[in-house]
JSON list of C-alpha atoms in Angstrom, two decimals:
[
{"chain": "Z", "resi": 1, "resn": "UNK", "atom": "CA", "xyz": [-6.10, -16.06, 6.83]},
{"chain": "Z", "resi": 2, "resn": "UNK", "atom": "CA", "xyz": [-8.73, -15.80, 4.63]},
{"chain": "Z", "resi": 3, "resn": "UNK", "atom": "CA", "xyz": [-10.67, -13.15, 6.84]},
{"chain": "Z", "resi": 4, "resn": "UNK", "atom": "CA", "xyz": [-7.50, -11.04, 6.80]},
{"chain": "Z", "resi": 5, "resn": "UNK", "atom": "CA", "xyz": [-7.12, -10.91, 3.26]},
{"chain": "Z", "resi": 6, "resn": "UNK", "atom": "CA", "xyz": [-10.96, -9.69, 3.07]},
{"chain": "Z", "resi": 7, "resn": "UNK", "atom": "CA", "xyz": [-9.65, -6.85, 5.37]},
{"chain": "Z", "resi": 8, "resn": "UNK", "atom": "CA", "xyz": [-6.48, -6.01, 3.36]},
{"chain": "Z", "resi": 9, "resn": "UNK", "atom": "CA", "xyz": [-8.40, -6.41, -0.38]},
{"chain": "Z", "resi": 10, "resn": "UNK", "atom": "CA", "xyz": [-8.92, -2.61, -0.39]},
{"chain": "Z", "resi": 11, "resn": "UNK", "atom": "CA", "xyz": [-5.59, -1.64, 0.59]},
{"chain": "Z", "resi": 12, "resn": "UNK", "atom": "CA", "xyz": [-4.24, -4.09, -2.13]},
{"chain": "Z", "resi": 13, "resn": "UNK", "atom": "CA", "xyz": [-6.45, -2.96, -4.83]},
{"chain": "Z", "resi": 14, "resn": "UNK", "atom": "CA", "xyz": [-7.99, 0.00, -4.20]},
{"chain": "Z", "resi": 15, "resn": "UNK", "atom": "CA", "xyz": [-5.30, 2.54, -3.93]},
{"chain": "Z", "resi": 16, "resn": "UNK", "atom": "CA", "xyz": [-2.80, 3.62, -3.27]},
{"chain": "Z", "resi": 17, "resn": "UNK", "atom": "CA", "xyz": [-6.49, -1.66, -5.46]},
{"chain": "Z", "resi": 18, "resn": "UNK", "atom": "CA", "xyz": [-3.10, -1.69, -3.75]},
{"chain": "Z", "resi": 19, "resn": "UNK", "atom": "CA", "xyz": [5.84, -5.00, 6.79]},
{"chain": "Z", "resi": 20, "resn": "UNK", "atom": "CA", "xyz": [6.36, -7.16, 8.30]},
{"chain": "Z", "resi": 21, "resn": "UNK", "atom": "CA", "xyz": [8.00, -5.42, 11.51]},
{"chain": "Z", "resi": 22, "resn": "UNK", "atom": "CA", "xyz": [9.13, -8.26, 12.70]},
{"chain": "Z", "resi": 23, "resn": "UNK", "atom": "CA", "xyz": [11.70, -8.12, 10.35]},
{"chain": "Z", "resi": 24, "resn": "UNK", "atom": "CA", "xyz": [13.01, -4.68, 11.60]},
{"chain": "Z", "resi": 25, "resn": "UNK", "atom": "CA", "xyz": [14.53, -3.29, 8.35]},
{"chain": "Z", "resi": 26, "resn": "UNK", "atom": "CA", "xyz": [15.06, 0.54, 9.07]},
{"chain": "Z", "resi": 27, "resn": "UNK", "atom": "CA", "xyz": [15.44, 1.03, 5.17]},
{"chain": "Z", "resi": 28, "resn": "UNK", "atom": "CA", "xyz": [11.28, 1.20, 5.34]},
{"chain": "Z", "resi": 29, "resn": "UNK", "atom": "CA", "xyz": [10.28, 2.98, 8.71]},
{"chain": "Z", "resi": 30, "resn": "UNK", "atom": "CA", "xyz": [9.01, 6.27, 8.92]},
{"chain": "Z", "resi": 31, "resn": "UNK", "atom": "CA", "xyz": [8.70, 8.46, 12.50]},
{"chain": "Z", "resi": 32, "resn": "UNK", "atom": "CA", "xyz": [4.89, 10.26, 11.78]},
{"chain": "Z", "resi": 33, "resn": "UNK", "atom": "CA", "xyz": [5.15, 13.89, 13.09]},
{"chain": "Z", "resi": 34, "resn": "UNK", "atom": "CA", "xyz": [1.67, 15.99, 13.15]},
{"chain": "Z", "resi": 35, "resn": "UNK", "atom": "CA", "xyz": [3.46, 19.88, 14.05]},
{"chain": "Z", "resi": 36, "resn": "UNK", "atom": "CA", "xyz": [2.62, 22.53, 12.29]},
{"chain": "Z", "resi": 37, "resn": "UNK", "atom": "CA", "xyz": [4.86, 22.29, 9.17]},
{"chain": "Z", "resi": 38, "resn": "UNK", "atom": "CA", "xyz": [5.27, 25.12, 6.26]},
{"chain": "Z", "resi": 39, "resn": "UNK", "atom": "CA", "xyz": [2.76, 24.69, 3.22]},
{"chain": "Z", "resi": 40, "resn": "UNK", "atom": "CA", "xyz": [4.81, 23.27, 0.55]},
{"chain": "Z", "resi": 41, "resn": "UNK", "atom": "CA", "xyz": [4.16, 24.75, -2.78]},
{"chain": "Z", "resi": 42, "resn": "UNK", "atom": "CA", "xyz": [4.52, 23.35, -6.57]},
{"chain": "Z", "resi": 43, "resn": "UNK", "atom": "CA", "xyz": [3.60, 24.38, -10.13]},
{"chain": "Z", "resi": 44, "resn": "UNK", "atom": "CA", "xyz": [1.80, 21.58, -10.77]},
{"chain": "Z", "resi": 45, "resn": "UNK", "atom": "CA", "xyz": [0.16, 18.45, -9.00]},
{"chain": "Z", "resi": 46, "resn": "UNK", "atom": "CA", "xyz": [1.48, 16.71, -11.85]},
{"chain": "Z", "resi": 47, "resn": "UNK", "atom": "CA", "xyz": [4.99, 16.10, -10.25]},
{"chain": "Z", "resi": 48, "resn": "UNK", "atom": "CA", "xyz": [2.60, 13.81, -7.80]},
{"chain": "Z", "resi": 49, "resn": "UNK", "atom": "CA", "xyz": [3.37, 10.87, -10.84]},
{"chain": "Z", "resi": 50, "resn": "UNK", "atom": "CA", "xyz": [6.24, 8.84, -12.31]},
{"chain": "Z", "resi": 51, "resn": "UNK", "atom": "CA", "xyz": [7.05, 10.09, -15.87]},
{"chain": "Z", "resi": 52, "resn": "UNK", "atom": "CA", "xyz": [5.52, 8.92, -19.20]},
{"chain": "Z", "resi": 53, "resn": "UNK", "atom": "CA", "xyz": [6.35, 4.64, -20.24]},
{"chain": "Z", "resi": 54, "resn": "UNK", "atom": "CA", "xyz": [8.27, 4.78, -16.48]},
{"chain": "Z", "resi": 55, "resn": "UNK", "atom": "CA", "xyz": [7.91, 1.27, -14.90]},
{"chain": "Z", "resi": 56, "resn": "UNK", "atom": "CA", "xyz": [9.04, 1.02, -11.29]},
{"chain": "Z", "resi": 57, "resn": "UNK", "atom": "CA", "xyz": [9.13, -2.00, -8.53]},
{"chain": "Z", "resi": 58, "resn": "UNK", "atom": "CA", "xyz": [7.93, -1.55, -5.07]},
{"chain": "Z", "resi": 59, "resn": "UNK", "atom": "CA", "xyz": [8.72, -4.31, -2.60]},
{"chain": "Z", "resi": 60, "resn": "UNK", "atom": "CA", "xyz": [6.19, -5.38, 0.04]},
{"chain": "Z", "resi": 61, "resn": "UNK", "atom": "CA", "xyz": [6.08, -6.88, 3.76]},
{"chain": "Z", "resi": 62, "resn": "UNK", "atom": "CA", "xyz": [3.74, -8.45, 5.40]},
{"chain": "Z", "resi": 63, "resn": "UNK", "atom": "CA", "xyz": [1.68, -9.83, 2.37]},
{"chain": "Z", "resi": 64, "resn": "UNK", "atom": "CA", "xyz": [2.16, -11.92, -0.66]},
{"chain": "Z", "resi": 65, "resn": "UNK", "atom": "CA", "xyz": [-0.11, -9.20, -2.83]},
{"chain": "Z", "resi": 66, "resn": "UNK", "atom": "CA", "xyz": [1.90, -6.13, -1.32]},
{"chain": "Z", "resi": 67, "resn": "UNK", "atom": "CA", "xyz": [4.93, -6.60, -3.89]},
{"chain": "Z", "resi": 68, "resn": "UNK", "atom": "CA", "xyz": [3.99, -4.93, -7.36]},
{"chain": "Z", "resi": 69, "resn": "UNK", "atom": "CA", "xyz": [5.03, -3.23, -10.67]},
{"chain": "Z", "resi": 70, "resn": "UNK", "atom": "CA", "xyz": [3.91, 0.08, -11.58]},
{"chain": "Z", "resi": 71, "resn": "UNK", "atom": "CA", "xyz": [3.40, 1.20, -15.10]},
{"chain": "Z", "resi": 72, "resn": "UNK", "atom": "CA", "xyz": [2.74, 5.07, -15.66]},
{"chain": "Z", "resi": 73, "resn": "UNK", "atom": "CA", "xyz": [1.76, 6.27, -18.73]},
{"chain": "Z", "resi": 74, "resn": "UNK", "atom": "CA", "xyz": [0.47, 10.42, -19.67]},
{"chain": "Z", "resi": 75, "resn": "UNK", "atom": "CA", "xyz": [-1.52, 9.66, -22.59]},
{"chain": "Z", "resi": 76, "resn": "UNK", "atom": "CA", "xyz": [-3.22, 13.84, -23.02]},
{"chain": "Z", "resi": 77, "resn": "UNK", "atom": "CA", "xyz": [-1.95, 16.75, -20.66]},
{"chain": "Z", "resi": 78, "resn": "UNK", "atom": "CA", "xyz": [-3.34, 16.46, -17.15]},
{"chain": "Z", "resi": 79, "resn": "UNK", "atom": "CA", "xyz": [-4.30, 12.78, -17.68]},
{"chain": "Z", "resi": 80, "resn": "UNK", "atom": "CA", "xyz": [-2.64, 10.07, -16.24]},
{"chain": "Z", "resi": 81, "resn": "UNK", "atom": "CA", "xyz": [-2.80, 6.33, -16.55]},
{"chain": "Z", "resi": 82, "resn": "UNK", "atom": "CA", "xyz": [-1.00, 3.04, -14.49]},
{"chain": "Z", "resi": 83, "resn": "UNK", "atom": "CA", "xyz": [-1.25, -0.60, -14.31]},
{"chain": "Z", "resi": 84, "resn": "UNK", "atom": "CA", "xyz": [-0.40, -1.61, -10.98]},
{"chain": "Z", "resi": 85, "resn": "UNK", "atom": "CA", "xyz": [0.29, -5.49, -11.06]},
{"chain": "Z", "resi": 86, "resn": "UNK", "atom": "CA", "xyz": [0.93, -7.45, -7.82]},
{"chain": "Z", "resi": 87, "resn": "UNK", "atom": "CA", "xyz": [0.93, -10.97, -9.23]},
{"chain": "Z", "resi": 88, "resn": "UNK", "atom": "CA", "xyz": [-2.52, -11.29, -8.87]},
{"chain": "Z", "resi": 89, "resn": "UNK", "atom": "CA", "xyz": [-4.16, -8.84, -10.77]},
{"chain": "Z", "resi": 90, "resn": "UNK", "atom": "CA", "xyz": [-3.22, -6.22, -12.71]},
{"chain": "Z", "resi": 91, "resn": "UNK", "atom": "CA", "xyz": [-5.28, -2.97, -11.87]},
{"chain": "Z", "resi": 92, "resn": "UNK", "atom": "CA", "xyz": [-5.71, 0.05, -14.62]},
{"chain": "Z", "resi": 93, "resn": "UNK", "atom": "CA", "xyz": [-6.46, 3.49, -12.68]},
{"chain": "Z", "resi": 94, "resn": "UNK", "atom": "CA", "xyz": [-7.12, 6.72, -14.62]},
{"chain": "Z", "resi": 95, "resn": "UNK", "atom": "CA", "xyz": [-6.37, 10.32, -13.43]},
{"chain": "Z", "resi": 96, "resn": "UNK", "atom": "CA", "xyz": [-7.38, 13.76, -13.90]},
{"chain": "Z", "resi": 97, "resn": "UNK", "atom": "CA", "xyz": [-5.38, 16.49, -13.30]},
{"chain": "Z", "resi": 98, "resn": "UNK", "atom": "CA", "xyz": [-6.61, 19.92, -12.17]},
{"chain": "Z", "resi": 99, "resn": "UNK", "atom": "CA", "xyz": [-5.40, 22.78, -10.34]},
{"chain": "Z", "resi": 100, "resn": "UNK", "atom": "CA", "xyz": [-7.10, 21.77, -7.11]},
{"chain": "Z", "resi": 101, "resn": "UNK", "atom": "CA", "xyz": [-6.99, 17.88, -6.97]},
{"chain": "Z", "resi": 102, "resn": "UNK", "atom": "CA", "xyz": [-6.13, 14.63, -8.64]},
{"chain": "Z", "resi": 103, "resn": "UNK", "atom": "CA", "xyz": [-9.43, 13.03, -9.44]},
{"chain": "Z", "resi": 104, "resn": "UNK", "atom": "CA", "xyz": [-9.13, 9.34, -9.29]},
{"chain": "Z", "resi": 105, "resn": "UNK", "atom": "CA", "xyz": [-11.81, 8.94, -13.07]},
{"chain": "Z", "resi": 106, "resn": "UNK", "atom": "CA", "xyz": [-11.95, 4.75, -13.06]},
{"chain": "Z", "resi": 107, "resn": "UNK", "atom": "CA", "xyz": [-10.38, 1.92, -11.30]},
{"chain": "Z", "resi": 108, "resn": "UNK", "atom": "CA", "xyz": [-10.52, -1.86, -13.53]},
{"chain": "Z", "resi": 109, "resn": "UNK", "atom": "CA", "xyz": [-9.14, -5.15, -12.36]},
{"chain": "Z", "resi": 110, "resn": "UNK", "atom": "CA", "xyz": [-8.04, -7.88, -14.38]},
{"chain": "Z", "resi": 111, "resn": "UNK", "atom": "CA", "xyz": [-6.60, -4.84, -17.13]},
{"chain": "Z", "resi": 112, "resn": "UNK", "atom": "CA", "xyz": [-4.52, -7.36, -18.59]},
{"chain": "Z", "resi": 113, "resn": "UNK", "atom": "CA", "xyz": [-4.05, -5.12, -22.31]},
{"chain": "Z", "resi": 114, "resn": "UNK", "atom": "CA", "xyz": [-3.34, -1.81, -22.14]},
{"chain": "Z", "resi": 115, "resn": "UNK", "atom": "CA", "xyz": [-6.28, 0.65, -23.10]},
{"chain": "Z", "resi": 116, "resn": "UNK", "atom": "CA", "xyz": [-6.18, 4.08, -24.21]},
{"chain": "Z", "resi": 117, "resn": "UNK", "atom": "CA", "xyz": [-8.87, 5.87, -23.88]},
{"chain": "Z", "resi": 118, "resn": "UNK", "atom": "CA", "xyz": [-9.45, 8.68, -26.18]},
{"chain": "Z", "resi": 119, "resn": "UNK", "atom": "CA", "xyz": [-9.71, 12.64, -24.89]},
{"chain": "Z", "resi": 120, "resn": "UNK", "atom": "CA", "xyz": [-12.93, 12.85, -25.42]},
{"chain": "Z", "resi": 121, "resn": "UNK", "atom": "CA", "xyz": [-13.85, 9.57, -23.58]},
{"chain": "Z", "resi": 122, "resn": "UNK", "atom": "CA", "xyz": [-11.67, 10.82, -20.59]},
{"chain": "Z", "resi": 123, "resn": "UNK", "atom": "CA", "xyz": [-13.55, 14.80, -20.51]},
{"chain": "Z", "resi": 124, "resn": "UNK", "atom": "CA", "xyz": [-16.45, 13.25, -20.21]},
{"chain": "Z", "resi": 125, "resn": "UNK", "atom": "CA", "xyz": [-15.49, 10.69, -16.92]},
{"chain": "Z", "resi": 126, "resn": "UNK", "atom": "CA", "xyz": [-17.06, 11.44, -14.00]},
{"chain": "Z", "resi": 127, "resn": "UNK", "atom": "CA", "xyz": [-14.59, 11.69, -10.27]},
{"chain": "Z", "resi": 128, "resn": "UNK", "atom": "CA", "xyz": [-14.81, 8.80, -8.18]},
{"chain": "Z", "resi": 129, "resn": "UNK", "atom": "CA", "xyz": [-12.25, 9.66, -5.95]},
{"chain": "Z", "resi": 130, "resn": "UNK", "atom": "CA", "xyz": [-9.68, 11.79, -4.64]},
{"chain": "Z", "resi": 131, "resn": "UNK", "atom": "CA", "xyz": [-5.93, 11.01, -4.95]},
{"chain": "Z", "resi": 132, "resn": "UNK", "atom": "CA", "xyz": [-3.92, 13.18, -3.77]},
{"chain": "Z", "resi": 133, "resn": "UNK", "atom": "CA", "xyz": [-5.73, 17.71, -3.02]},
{"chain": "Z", "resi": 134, "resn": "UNK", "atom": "CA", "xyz": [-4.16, 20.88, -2.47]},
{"chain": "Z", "resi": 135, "resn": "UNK", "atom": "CA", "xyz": [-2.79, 22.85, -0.54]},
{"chain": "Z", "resi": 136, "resn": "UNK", "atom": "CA", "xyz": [-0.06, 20.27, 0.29]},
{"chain": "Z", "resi": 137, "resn": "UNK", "atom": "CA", "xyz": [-0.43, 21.35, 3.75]},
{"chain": "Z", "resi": 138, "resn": "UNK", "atom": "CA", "xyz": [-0.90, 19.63, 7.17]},
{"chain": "Z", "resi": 139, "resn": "UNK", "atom": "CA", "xyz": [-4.53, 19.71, 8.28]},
{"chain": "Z", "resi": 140, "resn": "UNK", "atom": "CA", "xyz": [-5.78, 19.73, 4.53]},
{"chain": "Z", "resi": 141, "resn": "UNK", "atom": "CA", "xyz": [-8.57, 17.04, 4.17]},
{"chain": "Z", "resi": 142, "resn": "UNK", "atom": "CA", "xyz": [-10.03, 15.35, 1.27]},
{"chain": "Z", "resi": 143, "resn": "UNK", "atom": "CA", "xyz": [-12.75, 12.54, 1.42]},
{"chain": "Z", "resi": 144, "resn": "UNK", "atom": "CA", "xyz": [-11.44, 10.38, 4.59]},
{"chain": "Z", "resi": 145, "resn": "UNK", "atom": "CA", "xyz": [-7.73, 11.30, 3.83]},
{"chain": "Z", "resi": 146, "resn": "UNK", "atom": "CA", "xyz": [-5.40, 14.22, 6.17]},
{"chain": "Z", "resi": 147, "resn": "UNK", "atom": "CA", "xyz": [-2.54, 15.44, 5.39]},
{"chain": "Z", "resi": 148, "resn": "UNK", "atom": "CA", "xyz": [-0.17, 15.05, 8.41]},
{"chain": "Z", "resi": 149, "resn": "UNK", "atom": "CA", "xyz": [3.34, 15.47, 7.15]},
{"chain": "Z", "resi": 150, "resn": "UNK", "atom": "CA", "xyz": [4.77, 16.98, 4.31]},
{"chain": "Z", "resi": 151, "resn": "UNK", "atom": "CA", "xyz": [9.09, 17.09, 6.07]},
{"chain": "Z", "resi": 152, "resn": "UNK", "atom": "CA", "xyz": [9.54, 13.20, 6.06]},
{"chain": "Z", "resi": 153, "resn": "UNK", "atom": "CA", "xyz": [12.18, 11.04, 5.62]},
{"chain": "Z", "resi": 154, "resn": "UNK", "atom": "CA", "xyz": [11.83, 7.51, 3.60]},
{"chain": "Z", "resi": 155, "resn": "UNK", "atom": "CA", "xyz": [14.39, 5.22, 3.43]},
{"chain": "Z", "resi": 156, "resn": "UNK", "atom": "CA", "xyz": [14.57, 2.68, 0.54]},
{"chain": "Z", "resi": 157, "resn": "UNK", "atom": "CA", "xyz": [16.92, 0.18, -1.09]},
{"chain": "Z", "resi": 158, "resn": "UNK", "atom": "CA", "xyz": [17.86, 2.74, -3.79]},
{"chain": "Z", "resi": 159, "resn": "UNK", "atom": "CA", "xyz": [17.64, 6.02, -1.91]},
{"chain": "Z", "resi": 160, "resn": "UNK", "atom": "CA", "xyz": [16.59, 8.13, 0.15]},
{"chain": "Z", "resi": 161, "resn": "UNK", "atom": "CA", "xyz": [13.42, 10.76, -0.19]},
{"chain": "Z", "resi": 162, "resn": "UNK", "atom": "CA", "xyz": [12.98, 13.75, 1.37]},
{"chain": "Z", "resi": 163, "resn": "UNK", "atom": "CA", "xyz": [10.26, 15.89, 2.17]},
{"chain": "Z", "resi": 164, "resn": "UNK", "atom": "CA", "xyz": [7.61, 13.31, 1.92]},
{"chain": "Z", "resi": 165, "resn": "UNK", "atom": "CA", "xyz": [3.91, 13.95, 2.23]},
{"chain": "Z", "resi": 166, "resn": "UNK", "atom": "CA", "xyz": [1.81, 12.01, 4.24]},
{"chain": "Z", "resi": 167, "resn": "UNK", "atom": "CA", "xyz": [-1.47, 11.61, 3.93]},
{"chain": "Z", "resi": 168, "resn": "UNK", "atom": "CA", "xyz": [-3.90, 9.42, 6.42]},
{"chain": "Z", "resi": 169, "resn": "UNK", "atom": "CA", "xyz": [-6.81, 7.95, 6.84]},
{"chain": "Z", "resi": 170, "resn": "UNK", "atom": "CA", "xyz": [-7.95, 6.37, 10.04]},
{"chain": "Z", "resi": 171, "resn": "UNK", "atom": "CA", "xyz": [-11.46, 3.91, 10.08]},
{"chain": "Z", "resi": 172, "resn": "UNK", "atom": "CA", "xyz": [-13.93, 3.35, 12.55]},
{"chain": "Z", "resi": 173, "resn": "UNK", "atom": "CA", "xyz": [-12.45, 0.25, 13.99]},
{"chain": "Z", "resi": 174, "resn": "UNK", "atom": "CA", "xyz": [-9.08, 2.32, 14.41]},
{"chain": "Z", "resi": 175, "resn": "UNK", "atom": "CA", "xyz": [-7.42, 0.68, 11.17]},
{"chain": "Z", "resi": 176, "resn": "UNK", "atom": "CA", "xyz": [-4.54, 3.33, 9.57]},
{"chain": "Z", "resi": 177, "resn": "UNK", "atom": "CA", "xyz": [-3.39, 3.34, 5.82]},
{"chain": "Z", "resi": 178, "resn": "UNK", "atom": "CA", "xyz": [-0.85, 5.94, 5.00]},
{"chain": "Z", "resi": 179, "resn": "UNK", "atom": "CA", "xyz": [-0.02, 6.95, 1.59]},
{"chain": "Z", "resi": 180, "resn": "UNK", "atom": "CA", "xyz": [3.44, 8.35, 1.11]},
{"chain": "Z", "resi": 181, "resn": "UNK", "atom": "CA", "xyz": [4.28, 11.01, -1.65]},
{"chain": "Z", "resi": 182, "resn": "UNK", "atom": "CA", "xyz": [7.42, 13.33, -3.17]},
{"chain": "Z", "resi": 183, "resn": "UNK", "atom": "CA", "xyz": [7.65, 15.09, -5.80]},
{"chain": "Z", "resi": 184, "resn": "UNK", "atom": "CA", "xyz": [8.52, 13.64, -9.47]},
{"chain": "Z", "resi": 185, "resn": "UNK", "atom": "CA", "xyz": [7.91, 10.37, -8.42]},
{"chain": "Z", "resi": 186, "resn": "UNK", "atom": "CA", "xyz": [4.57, 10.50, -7.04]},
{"chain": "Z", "resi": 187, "resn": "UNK", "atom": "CA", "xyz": [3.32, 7.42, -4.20]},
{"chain": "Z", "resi": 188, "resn": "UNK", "atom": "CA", "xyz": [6.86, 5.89, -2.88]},
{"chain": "Z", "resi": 189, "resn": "UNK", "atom": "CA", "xyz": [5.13, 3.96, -0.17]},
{"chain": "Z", "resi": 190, "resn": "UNK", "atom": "CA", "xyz": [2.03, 2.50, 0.91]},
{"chain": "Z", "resi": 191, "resn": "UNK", "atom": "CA", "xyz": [1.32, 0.99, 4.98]},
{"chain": "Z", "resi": 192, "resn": "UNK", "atom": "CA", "xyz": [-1.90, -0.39, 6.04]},
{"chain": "Z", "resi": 193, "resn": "UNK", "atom": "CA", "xyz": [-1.78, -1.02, 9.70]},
{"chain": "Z", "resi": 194, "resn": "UNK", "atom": "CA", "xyz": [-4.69, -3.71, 11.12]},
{"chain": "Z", "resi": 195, "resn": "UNK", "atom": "CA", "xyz": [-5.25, -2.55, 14.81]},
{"chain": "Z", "resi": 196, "resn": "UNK", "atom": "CA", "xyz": [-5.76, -5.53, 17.23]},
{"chain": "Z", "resi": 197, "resn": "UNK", "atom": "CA", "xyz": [-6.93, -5.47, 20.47]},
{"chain": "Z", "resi": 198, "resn": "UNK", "atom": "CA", "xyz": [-6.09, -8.80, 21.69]},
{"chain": "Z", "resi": 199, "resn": "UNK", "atom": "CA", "xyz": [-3.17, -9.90, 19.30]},
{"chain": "Z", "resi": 200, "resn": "UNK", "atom": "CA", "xyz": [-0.23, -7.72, 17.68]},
{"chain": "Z", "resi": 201, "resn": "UNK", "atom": "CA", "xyz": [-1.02, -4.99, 14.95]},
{"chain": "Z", "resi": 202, "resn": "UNK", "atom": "CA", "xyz": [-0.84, -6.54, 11.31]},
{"chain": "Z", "resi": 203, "resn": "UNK", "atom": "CA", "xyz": [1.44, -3.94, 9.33]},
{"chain": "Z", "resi": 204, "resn": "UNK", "atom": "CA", "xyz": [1.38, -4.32, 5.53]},
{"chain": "Z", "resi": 205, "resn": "UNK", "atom": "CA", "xyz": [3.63, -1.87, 3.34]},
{"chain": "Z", "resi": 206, "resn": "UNK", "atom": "CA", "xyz": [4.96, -1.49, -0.56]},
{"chain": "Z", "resi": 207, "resn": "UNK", "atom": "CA", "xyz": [7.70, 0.73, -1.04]},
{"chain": "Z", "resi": 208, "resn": "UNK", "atom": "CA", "xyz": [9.33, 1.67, -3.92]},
{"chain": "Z", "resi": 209, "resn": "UNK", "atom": "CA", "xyz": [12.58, 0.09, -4.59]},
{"chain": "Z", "resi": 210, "resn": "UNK", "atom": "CA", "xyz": [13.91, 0.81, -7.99]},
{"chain": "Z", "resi": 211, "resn": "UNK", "atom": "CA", "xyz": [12.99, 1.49, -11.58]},
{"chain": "Z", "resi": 212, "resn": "UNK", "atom": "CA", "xyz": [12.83, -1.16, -14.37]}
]
């Protein structure tokens, strides 16, 4: 137990810090399809996030960390800021917003009070990642992360999203997270999938279940 919460820390706390299948709930599974889809276009990647002082709940499966609350906050244009909190920690993440990308600027555990930065403190933060890129196509790649999807179909407790975008990243030792998007509410779902050659796959997701 102990090894496989090593192996699921940066899925937890890294993202997307941050299911059980044997429970079979269709309400979370998604069908992956890789054709050739139509770019999808938008003004702005800032529909990729939940509005300003927006708290929603996402429900997870298949670990005791995958459950969380997620508080957004847009402090200055094209900044973003949310404490993700999964019981165990809570984890601050700061965005930048550009034409071309979402920058991920600085990831903190243990953000227990809620810091604002101020603009001139946030222009001057380096990128240490890459959220979410343009074009919101399938094929586009950023760091490790495709874009495979951009047409699918989530199913929650609350409702149902269309035209997701998927975005994947596959490791070395054939490990798959998935990071689900839509527009104006920004990651809906998160799936980390532990590939097993001897035993069954581990499947770990959080999926958005309702505002607070």
């Amino acid at each position: 137990m102990k090894n496989l919460l090593f192996v699921l820390i940066p899925f937890l706390f890294l993202f997307a810090c941050q299911s059980n299948e044997e429970n079979n709930e269709p309400n979370n599974q998604t069908v992956i399809t890789t054709d050739k889809e139509t770019k999808v276009e938008y003004e702005t990647l800032s529909h990729f996030f939940q509005a300003d002082q927006t708290t929603a709940q996402f429900k997870g499966e298949g670990n005791e960390y995958a459950s969380y609350t997620l508080k957004t906050q847009h402090p200055y244009e094209n900044y973003v800021i949310t404490y993700e909190d999964n019981g165990g920690t809570i984890v601050q993440r700061i965005y930048r917003i550009t034409e071309d990308n979402i920058g991920l600027l600085a990831e903190t555990a243990e953000a227990y009070e809620t810091v604002k930065p101020s603009l001139e403190e946030l222009e001057s933060m380096q990128v240490i990642d890459i959220y979410l890129a343009a074009p919101l196509e399938v094929g586009t790649h950023f760091n490790e992360w495709e874009i495979i999807s951009t047409s699918e179909t989530v199913e929650t407790e609350s409702q149902t999203f269309e035209n997701v975008i998927v975005v994947e990243k596959t490791e070395a030792q054939g490990n798959i997270t998935r990071k689900f998007f839509v527009k104006d509410f920004g990651e809906i779902k998160r799936e980390f999938i532990m590939v097993s050659e001897d035993e069954e796959d581990i499947t770990v997701t959080s999926t958005f279940q309702k505002l607070l």
